[in-house]
Amino acid sequence: MQQPRIWLVEDEQSIADTLVYPLQQEGFQVTVFGRGLPALEAAAHQAPDVAILDVGLPDISGFEL
């Protein structure tokens, strides 16, 4: 069975680090993006099962993403 994919879009590394470990321990494959636009570009090729978005990103609003 393939692990569910979660994309975490968060520009604060300490917050991302806090979330990644427990998600991985629960069996999720976590990909972290530090900005919104790279996540948007990646979504054109492959979508995650779930995305966790920071609404205050430096390049694009999490609401827009």
Short mmCIF file of C-alpha atoms in Angstrom, two decimals:
data_model
loop_
_atom_site.label_atom_id
_atom_site.label_comp_id
_atom_site.label_asym_id
_atom_site.label_seq_id
_atom_site.Cartn_x
_atom_site.Cartn_y
_atom_site.Cartn_z
CA MET A 1 0.00 0.00 0.00
CA GLN A 2 1.33 3.42 -0.93
CA GLN A 3 1.77 5.98 1.83
CA PRO A 4 -0.66 8.92 1.63
CA ARG A 5 1.14 12.05 0.39
CA ILE A 6 0.99 15.28 2.37
CA TRP A 7 2.43 18.52 1.10
CA LEU A 8 3.35 20.98 3.81
CA VAL A 9 3.73 24.51 2.48
CA GLU A 10 5.36 26.52 5.28
CA ASP A 11 8.07 29.19 5.14
CA GLU A 12 9.02 28.92 8.84
CA GLN A 13 11.44 25.99 9.03
CA SER A 14 10.89 25.45 12.77
CA ILE A 15 7.14 25.06 12.25
CA ALA A 16 7.69 22.68 9.34
CA ASP A 17 10.11 20.61 11.41
CA THR A 18 7.58 20.40 14.25
CA LEU A 19 4.92 19.01 11.91
CA VAL A 20 6.97 16.69 9.71
CA TYR A 21 8.14 14.17 12.32
CA PRO A 22 4.73 13.23 13.79
CA LEU A 23 3.18 13.03 10.33
CA GLN A 24 5.92 10.68 9.16
CA GLN A 25 5.51 8.58 12.32
CA GLU A 26 1.83 8.15 11.42
CA GLY A 27 2.81 6.78 8.02
CA PHE A 28 2.50 9.80 5.76
CA GLN A 29 4.96 10.71 3.03
CA VAL A 30 5.61 14.41 3.70
CA THR A 31 7.04 16.87 1.19
CA VAL A 32 7.89 20.35 2.46
CA PHE A 33 7.80 23.47 0.32
CA GLY A 34 9.17 26.71 1.76
CA ARG A 35 7.21 28.84 -0.70
CA GLY A 36 3.88 28.56 -2.47
CA LEU A 37 4.87 28.91 -6.11
CA PRO A 38 7.08 25.78 -6.20
CA ALA A 39 4.18 23.82 -4.69
CA LEU A 40 1.85 25.22 -7.34
CA GLU A 41 4.29 24.22 -10.09
CA ALA A 42 4.66 20.72 -8.62
CA ALA A 43 0.87 20.33 -8.50
CA ALA A 44 0.80 20.55 -12.30
CA HIS A 45 2.59 17.18 -12.37
CA GLN A 46 1.33 15.39 -9.27
CA ALA A 47 -1.22 16.34 -6.65
CA PRO A 48 -0.92 15.38 -2.97
CA ASP A 49 -3.61 13.56 -1.06
CA VAL A 50 -3.64 16.43 1.46
CA ALA A 51 -2.01 19.86 1.53
CA ILE A 52 -1.34 21.82 4.71
CA LEU A 53 -0.89 25.47 3.80
CA ASP A 54 0.49 28.48 5.63
CA VAL A 55 -1.75 31.42 4.73
CA GLY A 56 1.07 33.96 5.16
CA LEU A 57 3.62 32.80 2.60
CA PRO A 58 6.11 35.32 1.19
CA ASP A 59 5.35 34.72 -2.50
CA ILE A 60 1.63 33.87 -2.66
CA SER A 61 -1.18 33.70 -0.14
CA GLY A 62 -2.07 30.25 1.10
CA PHE A 63 -5.68 31.18 0.33
CA GLU A 64 -4.76 31.79 -3.32
CA LEU A 65 -2.76 28.61 -3.50
#
